[in-house]
Amino acid sequence: QVQLAESGGGVVQPGRSLRLSCAASGFTFSNYGMQWVRQAPGKGLEWVAAIRFDGRDKHYADSVKGRFTTSRDNSKNTVYLQMNSLRVEDTAMYYCAKDDYYSSGSPHFDHWGQGTLVTVSS
Amino acid sequence: DIVMTQTPLSSPVTLGQPASISCRSSQSLVHSDGDTFLSWLHQRPGQPPRLLIYKISTRFSGVPDRFSGSGAGTDFTLKISRVEAEDVGVYYCMQATQFPYTFGQGTKLEIK
């Protein structure tokens, strides 16, 4: 079965960096795009970033563009989110999600990890 | 960016009764390939979101048939034919027609 496991969250000071990882299993990772979505405490969902199956195409929310970078290592079935110049408003639960476009021809997030909490505070 | 607006933001429902959530987009969600990439997700407290419906009306694997989606263009609806206790939580619509992908604000479904 599909499993996604995020890691790397924690407490960090404003201006510092953090790298999140999302380890995938249960599907052919190299065929699927991956997504990052975050949720600030008590708030709704915010799409953060997307990476194509081969890593050659990436998209970012304006709120993180220029500060966050997503990448993937298909040999390790892992997608990453490098977060630089962190701000207090980046505090959130960060989820990775599998995009089912390869199977269905439709981009939608069919499986989600449990999330990793990032707290930006001085 | 496409703005997704859900109504209502809160919906108290009696068990066994129907529920309906509306989602409106600020522009058409019809993709250049003719498909419409509108999804519905459900999030229980303390849990990650889970996919219910994609492409307006296609139920994801394992989703009960009491959930249905409809709509076109800019107006979409999620209906629950008979609400069960496990349906409580927050429902989100999401568009994946155009980057940046965007979510609605969420609709909290609670039992009366």
JSON list of C-alpha atoms in Angstrom, two decimals:
[
{"chain": "A", "resi": 1, "resn": "GLN", "atom": "CA", "xyz": [0.00, 0.00, 0.00]},
{"chain": "A", "resi": 2, "resn": "VAL", "atom": "CA", "xyz": [1.07, 3.56, -0.60]},
{"chain": "A", "resi": 3, "resn": "GLN", "atom": "CA", "xyz": [2.91, 5.12, 2.30]},
{"chain": "A", "resi": 4, "resn": "LEU", "atom": "CA", "xyz": [4.36, 8.60, 2.62]},
{"chain": "A", "resi": 5, "resn": "ALA", "atom": "CA", "xyz": [6.44, 9.55, 5.65]},
{"chain": "A", "resi": 6, "resn": "GLU", "atom": "CA", "xyz": [7.58, 13.12, 6.21]},
{"chain": "A", "resi": 7, "resn": "SER", "atom": "CA", "xyz": [10.49, 13.99, 8.47]},
{"chain": "A", "resi": 8, "resn": "GLY", "atom": "CA", "xyz": [12.77, 16.88, 9.27]},
{"chain": "A", "resi": 9, "resn": "GLY", "atom": "CA", "xyz": [10.40, 19.23, 11.02]},
{"chain": "A", "resi": 10, "resn": "GLY", "atom": "CA", "xyz": [11.25, 21.01, 14.25]},
{"chain": "A", "resi": 11, "resn": "VAL", "atom": "CA", "xyz": [11.70, 24.36, 15.92]},
{"chain": "A", "resi": 12, "resn": "VAL", "atom": "CA", "xyz": [13.90, 26.85, 14.08]},
{"chain": "A", "resi": 13, "resn": "GLN", "atom": "CA", "xyz": [14.65, 30.54, 14.45]},
{"chain": "A", "resi": 14, "resn": "PRO", "atom": "CA", "xyz": [13.52, 33.07, 11.86]},
{"chain": "A", "resi": 15, "resn": "GLY", "atom": "CA", "xyz": [15.97, 33.39, 9.01]},
{"chain": "A", "resi": 16, "resn": "ARG", "atom": "CA", "xyz": [17.32, 29.89, 9.43]},
{"chain": "A", "resi": 17, "resn": "SER", "atom": "CA", "xyz": [16.91, 26.87, 7.15]},
{"chain": "A", "resi": 18, "resn": "LEU", "atom": "CA", "xyz": [15.33, 23.45, 7.37]},
{"chain": "A", "resi": 19, "resn": "ARG", "atom": "CA", "xyz": [15.07, 20.52, 4.98]},
{"chain": "A", "resi": 20, "resn": "LEU", "atom": "CA", "xyz": [12.05, 18.29, 4.97]},
{"chain": "A", "resi": 21, "resn": "SER", "atom": "CA", "xyz": [12.05, 14.79, 3.52]},
{"chain": "A", "resi": 22, "resn": "CYS", "atom": "CA", "xyz": [9.20, 12.60, 2.37]},
{"chain": "A", "resi": 23, "resn": "ALA", "atom": "CA", "xyz": [9.98, 8.92, 1.94]},
{"chain": "A", "resi": 24, "resn": "ALA", "atom": "CA", "xyz": [7.61, 7.06, -0.36]},
{"chain": "A", "resi": 25, "resn": "SER", "atom": "CA", "xyz": [6.81, 3.39, -0.71]},
{"chain": "A", "resi": 26, "resn": "GLY", "atom": "CA", "xyz": [4.15, 1.14, -2.20]},
{"chain": "A", "resi": 27, "resn": "PHE", "atom": "CA", "xyz": [4.16, 2.61, -5.69]},
{"chain": "A", "resi": 28, "resn": "THR", "atom": "CA", "xyz": [6.56, 3.32, -8.55]},
{"chain": "A", "resi": 29, "resn": "PHE", "atom": "CA", "xyz": [7.80, 6.63, -7.22]},
{"chain": "A", "resi": 30, "resn": "SER", "atom": "CA", "xyz": [9.59, 7.69, -10.40]},
{"chain": "A", "resi": 31, "resn": "ASN", "atom": "CA", "xyz": [6.30, 7.76, -12.33]},
{"chain": "A", "resi": 32, "resn": "TYR", "atom": "CA", "xyz": [4.48, 10.26, -10.12]},
{"chain": "A", "resi": 33, "resn": "GLY", "atom": "CA", "xyz": [4.63, 13.92, -9.41]},
{"chain": "A", "resi": 34, "resn": "MET", "atom": "CA", "xyz": [4.72, 14.94, -5.77]},
{"chain": "A", "resi": 35, "resn": "GLN", "atom": "CA", "xyz": [3.23, 17.86, -3.92]},
{"chain": "A", "resi": 36, "resn": "TRP", "atom": "CA", "xyz": [3.82, 19.80, -0.70]},
{"chain": "A", "resi": 37, "resn": "VAL", "atom": "CA", "xyz": [0.90, 21.28, 1.19]},
{"chain": "A", "resi": 38, "resn": "ARG", "atom": "CA", "xyz": [1.00, 23.07, 4.52]},
{"chain": "A", "resi": 39, "resn": "GLN", "atom": "CA", "xyz": [-1.49, 23.90, 7.22]},
{"chain": "A", "resi": 40, "resn": "ALA", "atom": "CA", "xyz": [-0.86, 26.60, 9.80]},
{"chain": "A", "resi": 41, "resn": "PRO", "atom": "CA", "xyz": [-2.24, 25.82, 13.27]},
{"chain": "A", "resi": 42, "resn": "GLY", "atom": "CA", "xyz": [-6.03, 26.05, 13.21]},
{"chain": "A", "resi": 43, "resn": "LYS", "atom": "CA", "xyz": [-6.07, 27.17, 9.59]},
{"chain": "A", "resi": 44, "resn": "GLY", "atom": "CA", "xyz": [-6.87, 25.73, 6.19]},
{"chain": "A", "resi": 45, "resn": "LEU", "atom": "CA", "xyz": [-4.76, 24.00, 3.59]},
{"chain": "A", "resi": 46, "resn": "GLU", "atom": "CA", "xyz": [-2.22, 25.92, 1.51]},
{"chain": "A", "resi": 47, "resn": "TRP", "atom": "CA", "xyz": [-0.53, 24.41, -1.53]},
{"chain": "A", "resi": 48, "resn": "VAL", "atom": "CA", "xyz": [3.25, 25.01, -1.36]},
{"chain": "A", "resi": 49, "resn": "ALA", "atom": "CA", "xyz": [5.11, 23.28, -4.17]},
{"chain": "A", "resi": 50, "resn": "ALA", "atom": "CA", "xyz": [4.94, 20.66, -6.89]},
{"chain": "A", "resi": 51, "resn": "ILE", "atom": "CA", "xyz": [7.61, 18.60, -8.61]},
{"chain": "A", "resi": 52, "resn": "ARG", "atom": "CA", "xyz": [7.17, 16.56, -11.76]},
{"chain": "A", "resi": 53, "resn": "PHE", "atom": "CA", "xyz": [7.90, 12.86, -11.83]},
{"chain": "A", "resi": 54, "resn": "ASP", "atom": "CA", "xyz": [11.38, 13.39, -13.31]},
{"chain": "A", "resi": 55, "resn": "GLY", "atom": "CA", "xyz": [12.17, 16.52, -11.28]},
{"chain": "A", "resi": 56, "resn": "ARG", "atom": "CA", "xyz": [12.46, 18.68, -14.38]},
{"chain": "A", "resi": 57, "resn": "ASP", "atom": "CA", "xyz": [9.44, 20.86, -13.72]},
{"chain": "A", "resi": 58, "resn": "LYS", "atom": "CA", "xyz": [8.66, 22.58, -10.44]},
{"chain": "A", "resi": 59, "resn": "HIS", "atom": "CA", "xyz": [6.10, 25.10, -9.28]},
{"chain": "A", "resi": 60, "resn": "TYR", "atom": "CA", "xyz": [5.84, 27.16, -6.11]},
{"chain": "A", "resi": 61, "resn": "ALA", "atom": "CA", "xyz": [3.34, 29.27, -4.25]},
{"chain": "A", "resi": 62, "resn": "ASP", "atom": "CA", "xyz": [4.18, 32.96, -4.35]},
{"chain": "A", "resi": 63, "resn": "SER", "atom": "CA", "xyz": [4.49, 32.93, -0.55]},
{"chain": "A", "resi": 64, "resn": "VAL", "atom": "CA", "xyz": [7.55, 30.63, -0.73]},
{"chain": "A", "resi": 65, "resn": "LYS", "atom": "CA", "xyz": [9.00, 31.38, -4.15]},
{"chain": "A", "resi": 66, "resn": "GLY", "atom": "CA", "xyz": [12.69, 32.20, -3.95]},
{"chain": "A", "resi": 67, "resn": "ARG", "atom": "CA", "xyz": [12.98, 30.75, -0.44]},
{"chain": "A", "resi": 68, "resn": "PHE", "atom": "CA", "xyz": [11.81, 27.13, -0.79]},
{"chain": "A", "resi": 69, "resn": "THR", "atom": "CA", "xyz": [13.10, 24.54, -3.24]},
{"chain": "A", "resi": 70, "resn": "THR", "atom": "CA", "xyz": [11.71, 21.11, -3.88]},
{"chain": "A", "resi": 71, "resn": "SER", "atom": "CA", "xyz": [13.76, 18.26, -5.30]},
{"chain": "A", "resi": 72, "resn": "ARG", "atom": "CA", "xyz": [13.61, 14.50, -5.52]},
{"chain": "A", "resi": 73, "resn": "ASP", "atom": "CA", "xyz": [15.87, 11.49, -5.62]},
{"chain": "A", "resi": 74, "resn": "ASN", "atom": "CA", "xyz": [14.09, 8.73, -7.51]},
{"chain": "A", "resi": 75, "resn": "SER", "atom": "CA", "xyz": [16.79, 6.25, -6.53]},
{"chain": "A", "resi": 76, "resn": "LYS", "atom": "CA", "xyz": [15.83, 6.82, -2.89]},
{"chain": "A", "resi": 77, "resn": "ASN", "atom": "CA", "xyz": [12.07, 7.24, -3.43]},
{"chain": "A", "resi": 78, "resn": "THR", "atom": "CA", "xyz": [12.29, 10.52, -1.59]},
{"chain": "A", "resi": 79, "resn": "VAL", "atom": "CA", "xyz": [11.16, 14.07, -2.21]},
{"chain": "A", "resi": 80, "resn": "TYR", "atom": "CA", "xyz": [12.60, 17.04, -0.38]},
{"chain": "A", "resi": 81, "resn": "LEU", "atom": "CA", "xyz": [11.60, 20.55, 0.57]},
{"chain": "A", "resi": 82, "resn": "GLN", "atom": "CA", "xyz": [14.51, 22.86, 1.31]},
{"chain": "A", "resi": 83, "resn": "MET", "atom": "CA", "xyz": [13.23, 25.83, 3.26]},
{"chain": "A", "resi": 84, "resn": "ASN", "atom": "CA", "xyz": [15.50, 28.86, 3.57]},
{"chain": "A", "resi": 85, "resn": "SER", "atom": "CA", "xyz": [15.00, 32.29, 5.15]},
{"chain": "A", "resi": 86, "resn": "LEU", "atom": "CA", "xyz": [12.21, 30.90, 7.28]},
{"chain": "A", "resi": 87, "resn": "ARG", "atom": "CA", "xyz": [9.61, 33.27, 8.66]},
{"chain": "A", "resi": 88, "resn": "VAL", "atom": "CA", "xyz": [7.25, 33.04, 11.59]},
{"chain": "A", "resi": 89, "resn": "GLU", "atom": "CA", "xyz": [4.37, 32.73, 9.11]},
{"chain": "A", "resi": 90, "resn": "ASP", "atom": "CA", "xyz": [5.93, 29.52, 7.72]},
{"chain": "A", "resi": 91, "resn": "THR", "atom": "CA", "xyz": [4.94, 27.78, 10.96]},
{"chain": "A", "resi": 92, "resn": "ALA", "atom": "CA", "xyz": [2.72, 24.89, 9.89]},
{"chain": "A", "resi": 93, "resn": "MET", "atom": "CA", "xyz": [2.24, 21.19, 9.49]},
{"chain": "A", "resi": 94, "resn": "TYR", "atom": "CA", "xyz": [3.84, 20.24, 6.19]},
{"chain": "A", "resi": 95, "resn": "TYR", "atom": "CA", "xyz": [2.33, 17.37, 4.22]},
{"chain": "A", "resi": 96, "resn": "CYS", "atom": "CA", "xyz": [3.66, 15.64, 1.16]},
{"chain": "A", "resi": 97, "resn": "ALA", "atom": "CA", "xyz": [1.13, 14.14, -1.19]},
{"chain": "A", "resi": 98, "resn": "LYS", "atom": "CA", "xyz": [1.24, 11.88, -4.21]},
{"chain": "A", "resi": 99, "resn": "ASP", "atom": "CA", "xyz": [-0.19, 13.30, -7.41]},
{"chain": "A", "resi": 100, "resn": "ASP", "atom": "CA", "xyz": [-2.10, 10.65, -9.35]},
{"chain": "A", "resi": 101, "resn": "TYR", "atom": "CA", "xyz": [-1.73, 12.29, -12.76]},
{"chain": "A", "resi": 102, "resn": "TYR", "atom": "CA", "xyz": [0.33, 9.40, -14.19]},
{"chain": "A", "resi": 103, "resn": "SER", "atom": "CA", "xyz": [-2.43, 6.83, -13.55]},
{"chain": "A", "resi": 104, "resn": "SER", "atom": "CA", "xyz": [-5.52, 8.87, -14.18]},
{"chain": "A", "resi": 105, "resn": "GLY", "atom": "CA", "xyz": [-4.53, 11.79, -16.41]},
{"chain": "A", "resi": 106, "resn": "SER", "atom": "CA", "xyz": [-5.94, 14.00, -13.71]},
{"chain": "A", "resi": 107, "resn": "PRO", "atom": "CA", "xyz": [-3.86, 15.90, -11.18]},
{"chain": "A", "resi": 108, "resn": "HIS", "atom": "CA", "xyz": [-5.21, 15.16, -7.73]},
{"chain": "A", "resi": 109, "resn": "PHE", "atom": "CA", "xyz": [-3.66, 14.25, -4.42]},
{"chain": "A", "resi": 110, "resn": "ASP", "atom": "CA", "xyz": [-4.67, 10.67, -3.76]},
{"chain": "A", "resi": 111, "resn": "HIS", "atom": "CA", "xyz": [-2.39, 9.83, -0.84]},
{"chain": "A", "resi": 112, "resn": "TRP", "atom": "CA", "xyz": [-1.03, 12.02, 1.94]},
{"chain": "A", "resi": 113, "resn": "GLY", "atom": "CA", "xyz": [1.58, 11.60, 4.62]},
{"chain": "A", "resi": 114, "resn": "GLN", "atom": "CA", "xyz": [0.93, 12.27, 8.29]},
{"chain": "A", "resi": 115, "resn": "GLY", "atom": "CA", "xyz": [2.85, 15.53, 8.12]},
{"chain": "A", "resi": 116, "resn": "THR", "atom": "CA", "xyz": [5.81, 17.05, 9.92]},
{"chain": "A", "resi": 117, "resn": "LEU", "atom": "CA", "xyz": [5.48, 20.14, 12.09]},
{"chain": "A", "resi": 118, "resn": "VAL", "atom": "CA", "xyz": [7.68, 23.16, 11.46]},
{"chain": "A", "resi": 119, "resn": "THR", "atom": "CA", "xyz": [7.72, 25.89, 14.08]},
{"chain": "A", "resi": 120, "resn": "VAL", "atom": "CA", "xyz": [9.55, 29.12, 13.32]},
{"chain": "A", "resi": 121, "resn": "SER", "atom": "CA", "xyz": [10.09, 31.08, 16.49]},
{"chain": "A", "resi": 122, "resn": "SER", "atom": "CA", "xyz": [12.76, 33.12, 18.19]},
{"chain": "B", "resi": 1, "resn": "ASP", "atom": "CA", "xyz": [-4.48, 33.10, -8.89]},
{"chain": "B", "resi": 2, "resn": "ILE", "atom": "CA", "xyz": [-7.78, 31.24, -8.82]},
{"chain": "B", "resi": 3, "resn": "VAL", "atom": "CA", "xyz": [-9.73, 31.94, -5.64]},
{"chain": "B", "resi": 4, "resn": "MET", "atom": "CA", "xyz": [-11.90, 29.14, -4.32]},
{"chain": "B", "resi": 5, "resn": "THR", "atom": "CA", "xyz": [-14.85, 30.18, -2.16]},
{"chain": "B", "resi": 6, "resn": "GLN", "atom": "CA", "xyz": [-16.79, 27.63, -0.13]},
{"chain": "B", "resi": 7, "resn": "THR", "atom": "CA", "xyz": [-20.22, 28.03, 1.44]},
{"chain": "B", "resi": 8, "resn": "PRO", "atom": "CA", "xyz": [-21.25, 27.52, 4.12]},
{"chain": "B", "resi": 9, "resn": "LEU", "atom": "CA", "xyz": [-18.18, 27.71, 6.34]},
{"chain": "B", "resi": 10, "resn": "SER", "atom": "CA", "xyz": [-19.98, 25.73, 9.01]},
{"chain": "B", "resi": 11, "resn": "SER", "atom": "CA", "xyz": [-22.77, 23.20, 8.62]},
{"chain": "B", "resi": 12, "resn": "PRO", "atom": "CA", "xyz": [-24.57, 21.58, 11.56]},
{"chain": "B", "resi": 13, "resn": "VAL", "atom": "CA", "xyz": [-26.34, 18.48, 10.31]},
{"chain": "B", "resi": 14, "resn": "THR", "atom": "CA", "xyz": [-28.57, 15.84, 11.86]},
{"chain": "B", "resi": 15, "resn": "LEU", "atom": "CA", "xyz": [-27.38, 12.26, 11.52]},
{"chain": "B", "resi": 16, "resn": "GLY", "atom": "CA", "xyz": [-29.08, 10.55, 8.62]},
{"chain": "B", "resi": 17, "resn": "GLN", "atom": "CA", "xyz": [-29.93, 13.84, 6.92]},
{"chain": "B", "resi": 18, "resn": "PRO", "atom": "CA", "xyz": [-28.34, 15.17, 3.73]},
{"chain": "B", "resi": 19, "resn": "ALA", "atom": "CA", "xyz": [-25.63, 17.81, 3.59]},
{"chain": "B", "resi": 20, "resn": "SER", "atom": "CA", "xyz": [-24.40, 19.99, 0.78]},
{"chain": "B", "resi": 21, "resn": "ILE", "atom": "CA", "xyz": [-21.32, 22.17, 0.35]},
{"chain": "B", "resi": 22, "resn": "SER", "atom": "CA", "xyz": [-20.82, 24.65, -2.43]},
{"chain": "B", "resi": 23, "resn": "CYS", "atom": "CA", "xyz": [-17.52, 25.70, -4.00]},
{"chain": "B", "resi": 24, "resn": "ARG", "atom": "CA", "xyz": [-17.16, 28.54, -6.44]},
{"chain": "B", "resi": 25, "resn": "SER", "atom": "CA", "xyz": [-14.00, 29.43, -8.37]},
{"chain": "B", "resi": 26, "resn": "SER", "atom": "CA", "xyz": [-13.05, 32.93, -9.48]},
{"chain": "B", "resi": 27, "resn": "GLN", "atom": "CA", "xyz": [-12.52, 31.67, -13.03]},
{"chain": "B", "resi": 28, "resn": "SER", "atom": "CA", "xyz": [-13.42, 28.63, -15.04]},
{"chain": "B", "resi": 29, "resn": "LEU", "atom": "CA", "xyz": [-11.67, 25.43, -14.02]},
{"chain": "B", "resi": 30, "resn": "VAL", "atom": "CA", "xyz": [-11.95, 23.90, -17.47]},
{"chain": "B", "resi": 31, "resn": "HIS", "atom": "CA", "xyz": [-8.44, 22.94, -18.54]},
{"chain": "B", "resi": 32, "resn": "SER", "atom": "CA", "xyz": [-7.21, 23.39, -22.11]},
{"chain": "B", "resi": 33, "resn": "ASP", "atom": "CA", "xyz": [-7.57, 19.62, -22.55]},
{"chain": "B", "resi": 34, "resn": "GLY", "atom": "CA", "xyz": [-11.29, 19.89, -21.76]},
{"chain": "B", "resi": 35, "resn": "ASP", "atom": "CA", "xyz": [-11.18, 18.30, -18.30]},
{"chain": "B", "resi": 36, "resn": "THR", "atom": "CA", "xyz": [-11.98, 20.07, -15.04]},
{"chain": "B", "resi": 37, "resn": "PHE", "atom": "CA", "xyz": [-9.61, 19.38, -12.19]},
{"chain": "B", "resi": 38, "resn": "LEU", "atom": "CA", "xyz": [-11.73, 20.02, -9.13]},
{"chain": "B", "resi": 39, "resn": "SER", "atom": "CA", "xyz": [-11.28, 17.77, -6.10]},
{"chain": "B", "resi": 40, "resn": "TRP", "atom": "CA", "xyz": [-12.91, 17.41, -2.70]},
{"chain": "B", "resi": 41, "resn": "LEU", "atom": "CA", "xyz": [-11.00, 16.38, 0.41]},
{"chain": "B", "resi": 42, "resn": "HIS", "atom": "CA", "xyz": [-12.04, 15.58, 3.96]},
{"chain": "B", "resi": 43, "resn": "GLN", "atom": "CA", "xyz": [-9.96, 16.17, 7.05]},
{"chain": "B", "resi": 44, "resn": "ARG", "atom": "CA", "xyz": [-10.81, 14.81, 10.46]},
{"chain": "B", "resi": 45, "resn": "PRO", "atom": "CA", "xyz": [-9.29, 16.50, 13.54]},
{"chain": "B", "resi": 46, "resn": "GLY", "atom": "CA", "xyz": [-5.65, 15.57, 13.97]},
{"chain": "B", "resi": 47, "resn": "GLN", "atom": "CA", "xyz": [-5.53, 13.70, 10.69]},
{"chain": "B", "resi": 48, "resn": "PRO", "atom": "CA", "xyz": [-4.13, 14.50, 7.24]},
{"chain": "B", "resi": 49, "resn": "PRO", "atom": "CA", "xyz": [-6.62, 15.27, 4.51]},
{"chain": "B", "resi": 50, "resn": "ARG", "atom": "CA", "xyz": [-7.95, 12.39, 2.46]},
{"chain": "B", "resi": 51, "resn": "LEU", "atom": "CA", "xyz": [-9.22, 12.47, -1.09]},
{"chain": "B", "resi": 52, "resn": "LEU", "atom": "CA", "xyz": [-12.94, 11.97, -1.62]},
{"chain": "B", "resi": 53, "resn": "ILE", "atom": "CA", "xyz": [-13.65, 13.05, -5.19]},
{"chain": "B", "resi": 54, "resn": "TYR", "atom": "CA", "xyz": [-11.63, 14.22, -8.17]},
{"chain": "B", "resi": 55, "resn": "LYS", "atom": "CA", "xyz": [-12.47, 15.56, -11.62]},
{"chain": "B", "resi": 56, "resn": "ILE", "atom": "CA", "xyz": [-15.69, 17.02, -10.21]},
{"chain": "B", "resi": 57, "resn": "SER", "atom": "CA", "xyz": [-17.51, 13.75, -9.68]},
{"chain": "B", "resi": 58, "resn": "THR", "atom": "CA", "xyz": [-15.22, 10.70, -9.66]},
{"chain": "B", "resi": 59, "resn": "ARG", "atom": "CA", "xyz": [-15.21, 9.04, -6.27]},
{"chain": "B", "resi": 60, "resn": "PHE", "atom": "CA", "xyz": [-11.81, 7.90, -5.06]},
{"chain": "B", "resi": 61, "resn": "SER", "atom": "CA", "xyz": [-11.31, 4.24, -4.22]},
{"chain": "B", "resi": 62, "resn": "GLY", "atom": "CA", "xyz": [-13.08, 3.22, -1.02]},
{"chain": "B", "resi": 63, "resn": "VAL", "atom": "CA", "xyz": [-15.18, 6.37, -0.70]},
{"chain": "B", "resi": 64, "resn": "PRO", "atom": "CA", "xyz": [-18.80, 5.54, 0.17]},
{"chain": "B", "resi": 65, "resn": "ASP", "atom": "CA", "xyz": [-21.38, 6.23, -2.51]},
{"chain": "B", "resi": 66, "resn": "ARG", "atom": "CA", "xyz": [-23.26, 8.57, -0.18]},
{"chain": "B", "resi": 67, "resn": "PHE", "atom": "CA", "xyz": [-20.68, 11.14, -1.33]},
{"chain": "B", "resi": 68, "resn": "SER", "atom": "CA", "xyz": [-21.25, 12.71, -4.71]},
{"chain": "B", "resi": 69, "resn": "GLY", "atom": "CA", "xyz": [-19.82, 15.66, -6.60]},
{"chain": "B", "resi": 70, "resn": "SER", "atom": "CA", "xyz": [-21.32, 17.75, -9.34]},
{"chain": "B", "resi": 71, "resn": "GLY", "atom": "CA", "xyz": [-20.92, 21.03, -11.15]},
{"chain": "B", "resi": 72, "resn": "ALA", "atom": "CA", "xyz": [-19.19, 22.64, -14.07]},
{"chain": "B", "resi": 73, "resn": "GLY", "atom": "CA", "xyz": [-17.20, 25.72, -14.99]},
{"chain": "B", "resi": 74, "resn": "THR", "atom": "CA", "xyz": [-17.04, 27.75, -11.79]},
{"chain": "B", "resi": 75, "resn": "ASP", "atom": "CA", "xyz": [-19.73, 26.20, -9.59]},
{"chain": "B", "resi": 76, "resn": "PHE", "atom": "CA", "xyz": [-19.37, 22.88, -7.83]},
{"chain": "B", "resi": 77, "resn": "THR", "atom": "CA", "xyz": [-21.17, 20.97, -5.11]},
{"chain": "B", "resi": 78, "resn": "LEU", "atom": "CA", "xyz": [-20.35, 18.14, -2.75]},
{"chain": "B", "resi": 79, "resn": "LYS", "atom": "CA", "xyz": [-23.36, 16.25, -1.42]},
{"chain": "B", "resi": 80, "resn": "ILE", "atom": "CA", "xyz": [-23.63, 13.70, 1.33]},
{"chain": "B", "resi": 81, "resn": "SER", "atom": "CA", "xyz": [-26.90, 11.82, 0.97]},
{"chain": "B", "resi": 82, "resn": "ARG", "atom": "CA", "xyz": [-27.13, 10.68, 4.60]},
{"chain": "B", "resi": 83, "resn": "VAL", "atom": "CA", "xyz": [-24.63, 12.03, 7.08]},
{"chain": "B", "resi": 84, "resn": "GLU", "atom": "CA", "xyz": [-22.93, 9.55, 9.37]},
{"chain": "B", "resi": 85, "resn": "ALA", "atom": "CA", "xyz": [-20.96, 10.29, 12.53]},
{"chain": "B", "resi": 86, "resn": "GLU", "atom": "CA", "xyz": [-17.64, 9.58, 10.80]},
{"chain": "B", "resi": 87, "resn": "ASP", "atom": "CA", "xyz": [-18.32, 12.38, 8.30]},
{"chain": "B", "resi": 88, "resn": "VAL", "atom": "CA", "xyz": [-17.55, 15.14, 10.80]},
{"chain": "B", "resi": 89, "resn": "GLY", "atom": "CA", "xyz": [-14.54, 17.29, 10.07]},
{"chain": "B", "resi": 90, "resn": "VAL", "atom": "CA", "xyz": [-13.57, 19.88, 7.51]},
{"chain": "B", "resi": 91, "resn": "TYR", "atom": "CA", "xyz": [-14.21, 19.59, 3.79]},
{"chain": "B", "resi": 92, "resn": "TYR", "atom": "CA", "xyz": [-12.06, 21.36, 1.23]},
{"chain": "B", "resi": 93, "resn": "CYS", "atom": "CA", "xyz": [-12.43, 21.87, -2.48]},
{"chain": "B", "resi": 94, "resn": "MET", "atom": "CA", "xyz": [-9.24, 22.24, -4.47]},
{"chain": "B", "resi": 95, "resn": "GLN", "atom": "CA", "xyz": [-8.45, 23.21, -8.03]},
{"chain": "B", "resi": 96, "resn": "ALA", "atom": "CA", "xyz": [-5.54, 21.69, -9.94]},
{"chain": "B", "resi": 97, "resn": "THR", "atom": "CA", "xyz": [-6.36, 23.20, -13.32]},
{"chain": "B", "resi": 98, "resn": "GLN", "atom": "CA", "xyz": [-3.82, 25.98, -13.03]},
{"chain": "B", "resi": 99, "resn": "PHE", "atom": "CA", "xyz": [-0.77, 26.73, -10.92]},
{"chain": "B", "resi": 100, "resn": "PRO", "atom": "CA", "xyz": [-0.73, 27.83, -8.19]},
{"chain": "B", "resi": 101, "resn": "TYR", "atom": "CA", "xyz": [-3.15, 25.15, -7.04]},
{"chain": "B", "resi": 102, "resn": "THR", "atom": "CA", "xyz": [-5.61, 26.58, -4.55]},
{"chain": "B", "resi": 103, "resn": "PHE", "atom": "CA", "xyz": [-7.95, 25.35, -1.85]},
{"chain": "B", "resi": 104, "resn": "GLY", "atom": "CA", "xyz": [-11.22, 26.64, -0.54]},
{"chain": "B", "resi": 105, "resn": "GLN", "atom": "CA", "xyz": [-11.30, 27.94, 3.04]},
{"chain": "B", "resi": 106, "resn": "GLY", "atom": "CA", "xyz": [-12.87, 24.75, 4.30]},
{"chain": "B", "resi": 107, "resn": "THR", "atom": "CA", "xyz": [-16.36, 23.87, 5.53]},
{"chain": "B", "resi": 108, "resn": "LYS", "atom": "CA", "xyz": [-16.73, 22.42, 9.01]},
{"chain": "B", "resi": 109, "resn": "LEU", "atom": "CA", "xyz": [-19.36, 19.70, 9.20]},
{"chain": "B", "resi": 110, "resn": "GLU", "atom": "CA", "xyz": [-20.65, 19.00, 12.67]},
{"chain": "B", "resi": 111, "resn": "ILE", "atom": "CA", "xyz": [-23.48, 16.97, 14.09]},
{"chain": "B", "resi": 112, "resn": "LYS", "atom": "CA", "xyz": [-26.39, 18.78, 15.67]}
]
